[in-house]
């Protein structure tokens, strides 16, 4: 779009922050693809080694930039800023923290898609003011009209009901529970959150990218390489090898799992590429000499092609991505946000036809290989049985995430009941009796007891399930499960929950699933 971007990866010393000089417009600040506290600490709060992202990275980076480039605009974005943009529980300190924009003192926070940052850039570009000084360009940006951003407002600008304040949430867990409930049930709405002496305005979320926008973005000439100045370049090259020859299908997940941050980061609506765009990329990779396409990726691959019928109000808007007016369907009817099994959720088998077309491309050269490694939702696939038959042609081990088998735990997780998992196991084994299932489980989630884990172990033994992907629940900022962990209740139903809190019990719960020789250690 005509803008130049300088990237400073893993800044550590003062010279790193100054390598690109002062920007023409602003600094974009992100801590990468993982929250910096989760990157630095295990679920047992043991410090990880050789981590090149500092703790509280957004605060560290913003403060450094402000010290070297006084008055220069700073904009937060990425995963950490998305999940910490409201008052949130911080597992490391075991207490609430205010929203990240307040903590960092940055000027703006972008939680929307690419339209938001391009809109800001285009508006700054035409202003005659000093372009890097936020206070001077703020009025010309007309911030209230840009979906997907958060910023400070004055008391006289408050024009809607307020969320519970950070201070109220600190004093009263019921206020934090109410804040979480409001955000969860009104995910596309605008909010105003009081904090200290000020207010943070969170505009309504951006509408999902259209297929045309997604095709445009993912057909750009990405290098598929790490930044050449990455400090642990050689160590990471091996880890990302399979990412270099995988193909992105889309974004978003409407699974509504209580512990998941994907809806906070990518949204619940599916933004997907067209079949033609995906096939074009696969053909290009094969032609460039890639012999293996290792995966098609999106949070849940069998959600490709799914739609919510409540998004039925057409709205025209200008897309700075494809630089023209587009029409997007908007949702105005409220709902309980519980999408799995909802009568308005249309599930289809578009992926079946895509896989068949990929197979035709692959056959052009017998040496070409195509694999699927991404996980599926086993409960949804029961409505897509022909799709599962097609998927199994390209997997060696099918990954699924039932998370648990206890009714009480699954209810707290907002997952399907154990009967659905059993139905899936029988159907899967009828299709592929000799190929192993790879289930993913969570121990010590709010509502989970040792007895629940013992029942899970018996379930796995009954169905001969290999247990090697099990994680202790880590309270991640912004999720329903983390609110349950902090308050001891479900913020939607107000049901009281048992919460495993000691490290000893958390490890014991996980170890129940393993034999003595496989027990986890203190650093797991």
Coordinates of C-alpha atoms in Angstrom, one line a residue:
X1 CA 0.0 0.0 0.0
X2 CA 3.0 2.3 -0.3
X3 CA 4.1 2.3 3.3
X4 CA 7.6 1.2 4.4
X5 CA 7.9 -0.9 7.5
X6 CA 11.0 -1.4 9.6
X7 CA 11.1 -4.5 11.9
X8 CA 13.1 -4.7 15.1
X9 CA 13.0 -8.3 16.3
X10 CA 13.7 -9.2 19.9
X11 CA 15.1 -5.8 21.0
X12 CA 17.3 -6.2 24.1
X13 CA 19.9 -3.4 24.4
X14 CA 19.4 0.3 23.9
X15 CA 21.0 0.2 20.4
X16 CA 18.4 -2.3 19.2
X17 CA 15.6 0.1 19.8
X18 CA 17.3 2.9 17.8
X19 CA 18.4 0.8 14.7
X20 CA 15.6 2.1 12.5
X21 CA 15.6 5.7 13.8
X22 CA 12.4 7.7 14.2
X23 CA 9.5 6.5 12.1
X24 CA 7.6 8.7 9.7
X25 CA 4.3 7.8 11.4
X26 CA 4.4 5.6 14.5
X27 CA 5.9 2.6 16.3
X28 CA 3.8 -0.6 16.2
X29 CA 4.5 -2.7 19.4
X30 CA 3.9 -6.4 19.7
X31 CA 5.4 -9.1 21.9
X32 CA 5.0 -11.8 19.3
X33 CA 2.8 -14.9 18.9
X34 CA 2.6 -15.7 22.7
X35 CA 1.9 -13.6 25.7
X36 CA 5.2 -12.6 27.2
X37 CA 4.4 -13.9 30.7
X38 CA 3.3 -17.3 29.3
X39 CA 6.5 -17.3 27.3
X40 CA 8.6 -16.8 30.4
X41 CA 6.8 -19.1 32.9
X42 CA 5.6 -22.7 32.9
X43 CA 2.1 -23.5 34.3
X44 CA 4.0 -24.2 37.6
X45 CA 5.4 -20.7 37.4
X46 CA 9.0 -22.0 36.9
X47 CA 11.1 -19.5 34.9
X48 CA 11.8 -20.8 31.4
X49 CA 15.4 -20.6 30.1
X50 CA 16.7 -18.8 27.0
X51 CA 13.6 -16.7 26.4
X52 CA 14.4 -13.5 24.4
X53 CA 11.1 -11.7 25.1
X54 CA 11.2 -9.8 28.4
X55 CA 8.5 -10.2 31.0
X56 CA 5.7 -7.6 30.5
X57 CA 7.2 -7.0 27.1
X58 CA 4.6 -4.4 25.9
X59 CA 5.4 -2.2 28.9
X60 CA 9.2 -2.7 28.4
X61 CA 9.1 -1.9 24.7
X62 CA 6.8 1.1 25.0
X63 CA 8.8 2.7 27.8
X64 CA 12.0 2.2 25.9
X65 CA 10.6 3.8 22.8
X66 CA 9.1 6.7 24.7
X67 CA 12.5 7.4 26.3
X68 CA 14.4 7.4 23.0
X69 CA 11.7 9.1 20.8
X70 CA 9.8 11.5 23.0
X71 CA 6.4 12.5 21.5
X72 CA 6.4 9.7 19.0
X73 CA 3.1 7.8 18.6
X74 CA 3.0 4.2 19.9
X75 CA 0.4 1.7 18.9
X76 CA -0.1 -1.7 20.6
X77 CA -1.2 -4.8 18.7
X78 CA -0.9 -8.5 18.5
X79 CA -1.9 -11.3 20.9
X80 CA -0.8 -10.0 24.2
X81 CA -2.5 -6.6 23.8
X82 CA -5.7 -8.4 22.6
X83 CA -6.0 -10.7 25.7
X84 CA -5.0 -8.0 28.2
X85 CA -6.9 -5.0 26.8
X86 CA -9.5 -5.1 29.6
X87 CA -9.0 -5.6 33.4
X88 CA -7.6 -9.1 33.6
X89 CA -6.3 -11.7 36.1
X90 CA -2.5 -12.1 36.0
X91 CA -1.4 -15.6 36.9
X92 CA 2.2 -14.6 37.8
X93 CA 1.2 -12.1 40.5
X94 CA -2.1 -13.8 41.4
X95 CA -4.0 -10.6 41.2
X96 CA -5.9 -8.3 38.8
X97 CA -4.2 -5.9 36.5
X98 CA -5.6 -2.9 34.6
X99 CA -6.0 -3.0 30.8
X100 CA -2.7 -3.0 28.9
X101 CA -3.3 0.4 27.3
X102 CA -3.4 2.0 30.8
X103 CA -0.4 -0.1 32.0
X104 CA 1.9 0.8 29.1
X105 CA 0.7 4.4 28.5
X106 CA 0.8 3.7 24.7
X107 CA -1.4 6.0 22.6
X108 CA -3.6 3.4 20.8
X109 CA -4.4 -0.3 20.8
X110 CA -5.5 -2.2 17.7
X111 CA -7.5 -5.4 18.3
X112 CA -9.1 -5.5 14.9
X113 CA -7.9 -6.9 11.6
X114 CA -5.8 -5.2 8.9
X115 CA -8.5 -2.6 8.0
X116 CA -7.9 -0.8 11.3
X117 CA -4.2 -0.1 10.8
X118 CA -4.6 0.8 7.1
X119 CA -7.4 3.2 8.0
X120 CA -5.2 4.9 10.6
X121 CA -2.2 5.2 8.2
X122 CA -4.4 6.6 5.4
X123 CA -5.8 9.3 7.7
X124 CA -2.5 10.3 9.1
X125 CA -1.0 10.5 5.6
X126 CA -3.3 13.3 4.6
X127 CA -3.1 15.4 7.7
X128 CA -0.9 18.5 7.7
X129 CA 0.0 18.2 11.4
X130 CA 3.2 16.7 12.8
X131 CA 2.4 13.1 11.8
X132 CA 4.2 11.3 14.6
X133 CA 2.7 13.4 17.4
X134 CA -0.5 11.6 18.5
X135 CA -2.0 14.6 20.4
X136 CA -1.7 16.8 17.2
X137 CA -3.2 14.2 14.8
X138 CA -5.8 12.7 17.2
X139 CA -8.7 14.9 16.2
X140 CA -8.1 14.4 12.5
X141 CA -8.0 10.6 12.9
X142 CA -11.7 10.7 14.1
X143 CA -11.0 7.7 16.3
X144 CA -14.6 7.0 17.1
X145 CA -15.3 5.9 13.5
X146 CA -12.5 3.3 13.3
X147 CA -13.7 -0.2 14.4
X148 CA -11.1 -2.4 16.2
X149 CA -9.2 0.2 18.2
X150 CA -9.0 1.3 21.9
X151 CA -8.0 4.7 23.1
X152 CA -8.4 7.1 26.0
X153 CA -11.3 9.5 26.3
X154 CA -12.3 12.3 28.6
X155 CA -15.2 12.2 31.1
X156 CA -17.3 14.5 28.9
X157 CA -16.9 12.0 26.0
X158 CA -18.6 9.1 27.8
X159 CA -21.7 8.4 25.9
X160 CA -22.8 4.9 26.9
X161 CA -23.1 2.6 30.0
X162 CA -19.8 1.8 31.6
X163 CA -18.2 -1.5 32.3
X164 CA -17.2 -2.2 36.0
X165 CA -14.0 -0.2 36.7
X166 CA -10.6 -1.7 37.4
X167 CA -10.9 -0.4 41.0
X168 CA -14.4 -2.0 41.4
X169 CA -13.1 -5.3 40.1
X170 CA -10.2 -5.2 42.6
X171 CA -12.5 -4.7 45.5
X172 CA -15.2 -7.1 44.4
X173 CA -14.9 -10.3 42.5
X174 CA -18.6 -10.1 41.5
X175 CA -17.7 -6.9 39.5
X176 CA -14.9 -8.8 37.6
X177 CA -17.4 -11.6 36.9
X178 CA -19.8 -9.1 35.5
X179 CA -17.2 -7.4 33.4
X180 CA -16.2 -10.8 31.9
X181 CA -19.9 -11.7 31.3
X182 CA -20.6 -8.4 29.4
X183 CA -17.5 -8.7 27.2
X184 CA -18.3 -12.4 26.4
X185 CA -22.0 -11.9 25.5
X186 CA -21.4 -8.7 23.5
X187 CA -18.2 -9.5 21.6
X188 CA -18.7 -7.1 18.7
X189 CA -20.0 -4.2 20.8
X190 CA -18.2 -1.1 21.9
X191 CA -17.3 -0.6 25.6
X192 CA -16.0 2.1 27.9
X193 CA -14.0 1.0 30.9
X194 CA -13.1 3.3 33.8
X195 CA -9.6 3.0 35.1
X196 CA -7.9 5.3 37.6
X197 CA -9.0 8.9 36.8
X198 CA -9.6 8.1 33.1
X199 CA -11.6 6.0 30.7
X200 CA -10.6 3.6 27.9
X201 CA -13.0 3.5 24.9
X202 CA -13.0 0.1 23.0
X203 CA -14.8 0.7 19.7
X204 CA -16.9 -2.0 18.2
X205 CA -14.9 -4.9 16.7
X206 CA -14.0 -5.0 13.0
X207 CA -16.3 -7.1 10.8
X208 CA -14.6 -10.3 9.5
X209 CA -12.5 -10.0 6.4
X210 CA -14.2 -11.0 3.2
X211 CA -12.9 -13.8 1.0
X212 CA -11.5 -11.2 -1.4
X213 CA -9.6 -9.5 1.3
X214 CA -8.2 -12.8 2.7
X215 CA -7.1 -13.8 -0.8
X216 CA -5.4 -10.5 -1.3
X217 CA -3.5 -10.7 2.0
X218 CA -2.3 -14.3 1.7
X219 CA -1.3 -14.0 -1.9
X220 CA 1.3 -11.4 -1.0
X221 CA 4.9 -12.5 -1.7
X222 CA 5.8 -13.6 1.9
X223 CA 9.4 -14.9 2.2
X224 CA 8.4 -17.7 4.6
X225 CA 11.7 -17.0 6.4
X226 CA 12.5 -15.7 9.9
X227 CA 13.7 -12.2 10.2
X228 CA 17.5 -12.3 9.4
X229 CA 18.3 -10.4 12.6
X230 CA 16.5 -13.0 14.8
X231 CA 18.9 -13.6 17.7
X232 CA 18.2 -17.3 17.9
X233 CA 17.9 -17.7 14.2
X234 CA 19.5 -21.1 13.8
X235 CA 17.8 -22.7 16.7
X236 CA 14.4 -21.6 15.4
X237 CA 14.9 -22.6 11.8
X238 CA 14.3 -26.3 12.6
X239 CA 11.2 -25.6 14.6
X240 CA 9.5 -23.6 11.8
X241 CA 10.3 -26.0 9.0
X242 CA 6.8 -27.4 8.8
X243 CA 5.3 -23.9 8.9
X244 CA 7.3 -23.0 5.8
X245 CA 5.4 -25.4 3.6
X246 CA 2.0 -25.2 5.2
X247 CA -0.9 -23.2 3.7
X248 CA -3.3 -20.9 5.7
X249 CA -7.0 -21.4 4.9
X250 CA -8.6 -19.0 7.3
X251 CA -8.9 -17.4 10.7
X252 CA -11.3 -17.5 13.6
X253 CA -13.1 -20.2 15.7
X254 CA -16.7 -20.3 17.0
X255 CA -16.0 -23.3 19.3
X256 CA -16.7 -21.1 22.3
X257 CA -14.3 -23.1 24.6
X258 CA -14.1 -21.2 27.9
X259 CA -10.3 -21.4 28.1
X260 CA -9.5 -20.4 24.6
X261 CA -8.1 -17.0 23.4
X262 CA -8.6 -17.5 19.7
X263 CA -12.0 -15.6 19.6
X264 CA -10.3 -12.7 21.4
X265 CA -7.5 -12.6 18.8
X266 CA -9.1 -13.8 15.6
X267 CA -12.8 -13.5 16.2
X268 CA -15.6 -16.1 16.2
X269 CA -16.6 -15.5 12.6
X270 CA -14.6 -17.5 10.1
X271 CA -12.6 -15.4 7.6
X272 CA -11.5 -17.7 4.9
X273 CA -9.7 -17.8 1.6
X274 CA -11.3 -18.9 -1.6
X275 CA -10.7 -22.5 -2.8
X276 CA -9.0 -21.0 -5.9
X277 CA -6.5 -18.9 -3.9
X278 CA -5.5 -21.9 -1.7
X279 CA -5.0 -24.1 -4.8
X280 CA -3.0 -21.4 -6.5
X281 CA -0.6 -21.3 -3.5
X282 CA -0.2 -25.1 -3.3
X283 CA 0.6 -25.2 -7.1
X284 CA 3.2 -22.5 -6.6
X285 CA 4.8 -24.3 -3.7
X286 CA 5.1 -27.5 -5.7
X287 CA 6.5 -25.6 -8.7
X288 CA 9.1 -23.9 -6.5
X289 CA 10.4 -27.3 -5.5
X290 CA 8.5 -27.9 -2.2
X291 CA 7.9 -31.7 -2.3
X292 CA 5.7 -31.7 0.8
X293 CA 2.7 -29.6 1.7
X294 CA 2.7 -30.3 5.4
X295 CA -0.7 -28.9 6.4
X296 CA -3.7 -26.7 5.8
X297 CA -4.1 -24.4 8.8
X298 CA -6.8 -22.5 10.6
X299 CA -7.8 -22.9 14.3
X300 CA -10.3 -25.7 13.4
X301 CA -10.0 -27.0 9.9
X302 CA -13.5 -28.5 9.7
X303 CA -15.0 -25.1 10.3
X304 CA -13.9 -24.0 6.8
X305 CA -17.0 -22.8 5.0
X306 CA -19.2 -22.5 8.1
X307 CA -21.4 -19.5 8.6
X308 CA -23.6 -17.9 11.3
X309 CA -27.1 -17.1 9.8
X310 CA -27.5 -14.3 12.3
X311 CA -25.1 -12.2 10.3
X312 CA -27.8 -11.2 7.9
X313 CA -27.8 -7.4 7.8
X314 CA -25.8 -6.1 4.8
X315 CA -23.5 -3.1 5.4
X316 CA -21.4 -1.3 2.9
X317 CA -17.9 -0.1 4.0
X318 CA -14.7 1.0 2.4
X319 CA -11.9 -1.6 2.6
X320 CA -8.4 -0.2 2.6
X321 CA -7.2 -3.7 2.0
X322 CA -8.7 -4.1 -1.5
X323 CA -9.2 -0.3 -1.9
X324 CA -12.9 -0.3 -2.8
X325 CA -16.3 -0.4 -1.2
X326 CA -17.4 -3.9 -0.1
X327 CA -20.6 -5.4 1.4
X328 CA -20.4 -7.4 4.6
X329 CA -23.2 -8.9 6.6
X330 CA -23.5 -7.6 10.1
X331 CA -25.2 -9.2 13.2
X332 CA -27.6 -7.1 15.2
X333 CA -29.5 -9.8 17.0
X334 CA -28.1 -10.7 20.4
X335 CA -27.4 -14.3 21.4
X336 CA -25.8 -16.4 24.1
X337 CA -22.6 -16.8 22.1
X338 CA -22.8 -20.6 22.4
X339 CA -22.3 -21.6 18.8
X340 CA -21.8 -25.4 18.8
X341 CA -25.2 -27.0 18.1
X342 CA -26.9 -23.6 17.6
X343 CA -29.7 -23.7 15.0
X344 CA -28.3 -20.6 13.3
X345 CA -24.9 -22.1 12.8
X346 CA -24.6 -23.6 9.3
X347 CA -21.9 -26.3 9.0
X348 CA -21.0 -27.6 5.6
X349 CA -18.4 -29.7 3.9
X350 CA -16.6 -27.2 1.6
X351 CA -13.3 -28.7 2.8
X352 CA -14.2 -32.0 1.2
X353 CA -14.2 -30.5 -2.3
X354 CA -11.0 -28.5 -1.6
X355 CA -9.2 -31.7 -0.6
X356 CA -10.3 -33.5 -3.7
X357 CA -9.0 -30.6 -5.9
X358 CA -5.7 -30.6 -4.0
X359 CA -5.4 -34.3 -4.7
X360 CA -5.8 -33.6 -8.4
X361 CA -2.9 -31.0 -8.2
X362 CA -0.7 -33.4 -6.2
X363 CA -1.1 -36.2 -8.8
X364 CA 0.7 -34.1 -11.4
X365 CA 3.9 -35.2 -9.8
X366 CA 4.0 -38.6 -8.1
X367 CA 6.8 -37.4 -5.8
X368 CA 4.5 -34.7 -4.3
X369 CA 3.2 -35.3 -0.8
X370 CA 0.2 -33.6 0.9
X371 CA -0.5 -34.0 4.6
X372 CA -3.0 -32.7 7.2
X373 CA -1.7 -32.2 10.8
X374 CA -4.2 -29.7 12.2
X375 CA -6.8 -30.7 14.8
X376 CA -10.5 -31.1 14.1
X377 CA -13.5 -30.6 16.3
X378 CA -14.8 -34.2 16.9
X379 CA -18.3 -33.0 17.9
X380 CA -18.7 -30.9 14.7
X381 CA -17.3 -33.6 12.4
X382 CA -20.2 -35.8 13.4
X383 CA -22.3 -33.6 11.2
X384 CA -19.7 -33.9 8.4
X385 CA -19.0 -37.6 8.2
X386 CA -18.1 -37.6 4.5
X387 CA -15.6 -34.9 5.3
X388 CA -13.9 -37.0 8.0
X389 CA -13.6 -39.9 5.4
X390 CA -11.8 -37.5 3.1
X391 CA -9.5 -36.0 5.9
X392 CA -8.4 -39.5 7.0
X393 CA -6.7 -40.0 3.6
X394 CA -4.1 -37.4 4.5
X395 CA -3.4 -38.0 8.2
X396 CA -1.2 -40.5 10.0
X397 CA -2.4 -39.6 13.5
X398 CA -5.7 -37.7 13.9
X399 CA -5.5 -34.9 16.5
X400 CA -8.6 -34.1 18.5
X401 CA -9.2 -32.0 21.6
X402 CA -12.0 -33.5 23.8
X403 CA -10.2 -31.8 26.8
X404 CA -12.0 -34.1 29.3
X405 CA -14.8 -36.6 29.8
X406 CA -16.4 -35.4 33.0
X407 CA -19.8 -33.8 32.5
X408 CA -19.1 -31.2 35.2
X409 CA -15.7 -30.3 33.8
X410 CA -16.9 -30.2 30.2
X411 CA -19.8 -27.9 31.3
X412 CA -17.3 -25.5 32.8
X413 CA -15.2 -25.7 29.6
X414 CA -18.3 -25.2 27.5
X415 CA -17.4 -28.4 25.6
X416 CA -19.6 -31.2 24.2
X417 CA -20.8 -34.0 26.6
X418 CA -18.8 -37.3 26.9
X419 CA -21.4 -39.1 24.9
X420 CA -20.4 -37.1 21.8
X421 CA -16.8 -38.2 22.2
X422 CA -17.8 -41.8 22.5
X423 CA -19.9 -41.6 19.4
X424 CA -17.0 -40.1 17.6
X425 CA -14.6 -42.9 18.8
X426 CA -17.0 -45.6 17.5
X427 CA -17.4 -43.9 14.1
X428 CA -13.6 -43.2 13.8
X429 CA -12.7 -46.8 14.5
X430 CA -15.2 -48.0 12.0
X431 CA -13.4 -46.1 9.4
X432 CA -9.8 -46.5 10.6
X433 CA -9.5 -49.2 13.2
X434 CA -5.6 -49.4 13.2
X435 CA -4.7 -45.7 13.2
X436 CA -4.2 -44.1 16.6
X437 CA -6.2 -41.1 17.8
X438 CA -4.2 -38.3 19.5
X439 CA -6.5 -36.7 22.1
X440 CA -5.6 -33.6 24.0
X441 CA -6.6 -33.2 27.6
X442 CA -6.5 -30.5 30.3
X443 CA -5.9 -31.2 34.0
X444 CA -6.8 -28.9 36.9
X445 CA -9.3 -26.8 35.0
X446 CA -11.8 -25.0 37.2
X447 CA -14.5 -27.6 38.2
X448 CA -12.0 -30.5 37.9
X449 CA -11.2 -32.8 40.9
X450 CA -8.9 -35.7 41.3
X451 CA -11.9 -38.0 41.0
X452 CA -12.7 -36.5 37.6
X453 CA -9.1 -37.2 36.4
X454 CA -9.4 -40.8 37.7
X455 CA -12.6 -41.2 35.6
X456 CA -10.8 -39.7 32.6
X457 CA -8.0 -42.3 33.0
X458 CA -10.6 -45.2 33.1
X459 CA -12.2 -43.7 30.0
X460 CA -8.9 -43.7 28.1
X461 CA -8.1 -47.3 29.2
X462 CA -11.6 -48.4 28.1
X463 CA -11.1 -47.0 24.6
X464 CA -7.3 -47.7 24.4
X465 CA -6.5 -44.0 24.0
X466 CA -2.8 -43.0 24.1
X467 CA -2.4 -40.1 26.5
X468 CA 0.7 -38.0 25.6
X469 CA -0.8 -34.5 25.0
X470 CA -2.0 -33.3 28.4
X471 CA -1.5 -29.8 29.9
X472 CA -2.1 -28.3 33.2
X473 CA -4.6 -25.5 32.9
X474 CA -2.9 -22.1 32.8
X475 CA -5.1 -19.1 33.6
X476 CA -4.7 -17.0 30.4
X477 CA -5.8 -13.3 30.5
X478 CA -9.2 -12.5 29.1
X479 CA -10.8 -16.0 29.1
X480 CA -14.0 -17.2 30.8
X481 CA -12.0 -20.0 32.5
X482 CA -9.5 -17.6 34.0
X483 CA -12.4 -15.6 35.5
X484 CA -13.7 -18.9 37.0
X485 CA -10.2 -19.5 38.4
X486 CA -10.1 -16.1 40.1
X487 CA -13.7 -15.9 41.3
X488 CA -14.6 -19.5 41.9
X489 CA -17.8 -19.2 39.9
X490 CA -19.1 -19.3 36.3
X491 CA -19.7 -15.7 35.3
X492 CA -22.6 -16.6 33.1
X493 CA -24.5 -19.1 35.3
X494 CA -23.1 -17.9 38.7
X495 CA -22.6 -21.6 39.5
X496 CA -19.9 -22.1 42.2
X497 CA -16.9 -24.2 41.1
X498 CA -14.2 -26.2 42.8
X499 CA -10.8 -24.7 41.8
X500 CA -7.5 -26.6 42.1
X501 CA -5.1 -24.0 43.2
X502 CA -2.0 -25.6 44.7
X503 CA 0.9 -26.7 42.5
X504 CA 0.9 -30.1 44.2
X505 CA -2.8 -30.8 43.3
X506 CA -2.3 -29.6 39.7
X507 CA 0.6 -31.9 39.2
X508 CA -1.2 -34.8 40.9
X509 CA -4.2 -34.3 38.7
X510 CA -2.0 -34.5 35.6
X511 CA 0.0 -37.4 36.9
X512 CA -3.1 -39.5 37.4
X513 CA -3.2 -40.0 33.6
X514 CA 0.4 -41.3 33.4
X515 CA 2.2 -44.4 34.5
X516 CA 4.9 -44.0 37.2
X517 CA 7.7 -43.8 34.6
X518 CA 6.0 -40.9 32.8
X519 CA 5.2 -38.6 35.8
X520 CA 5.8 -34.9 35.1
X521 CA 8.6 -33.1 36.8
X522 CA 8.6 -29.7 38.5
X523 CA 9.3 -27.8 35.3
X524 CA 6.7 -29.3 33.1

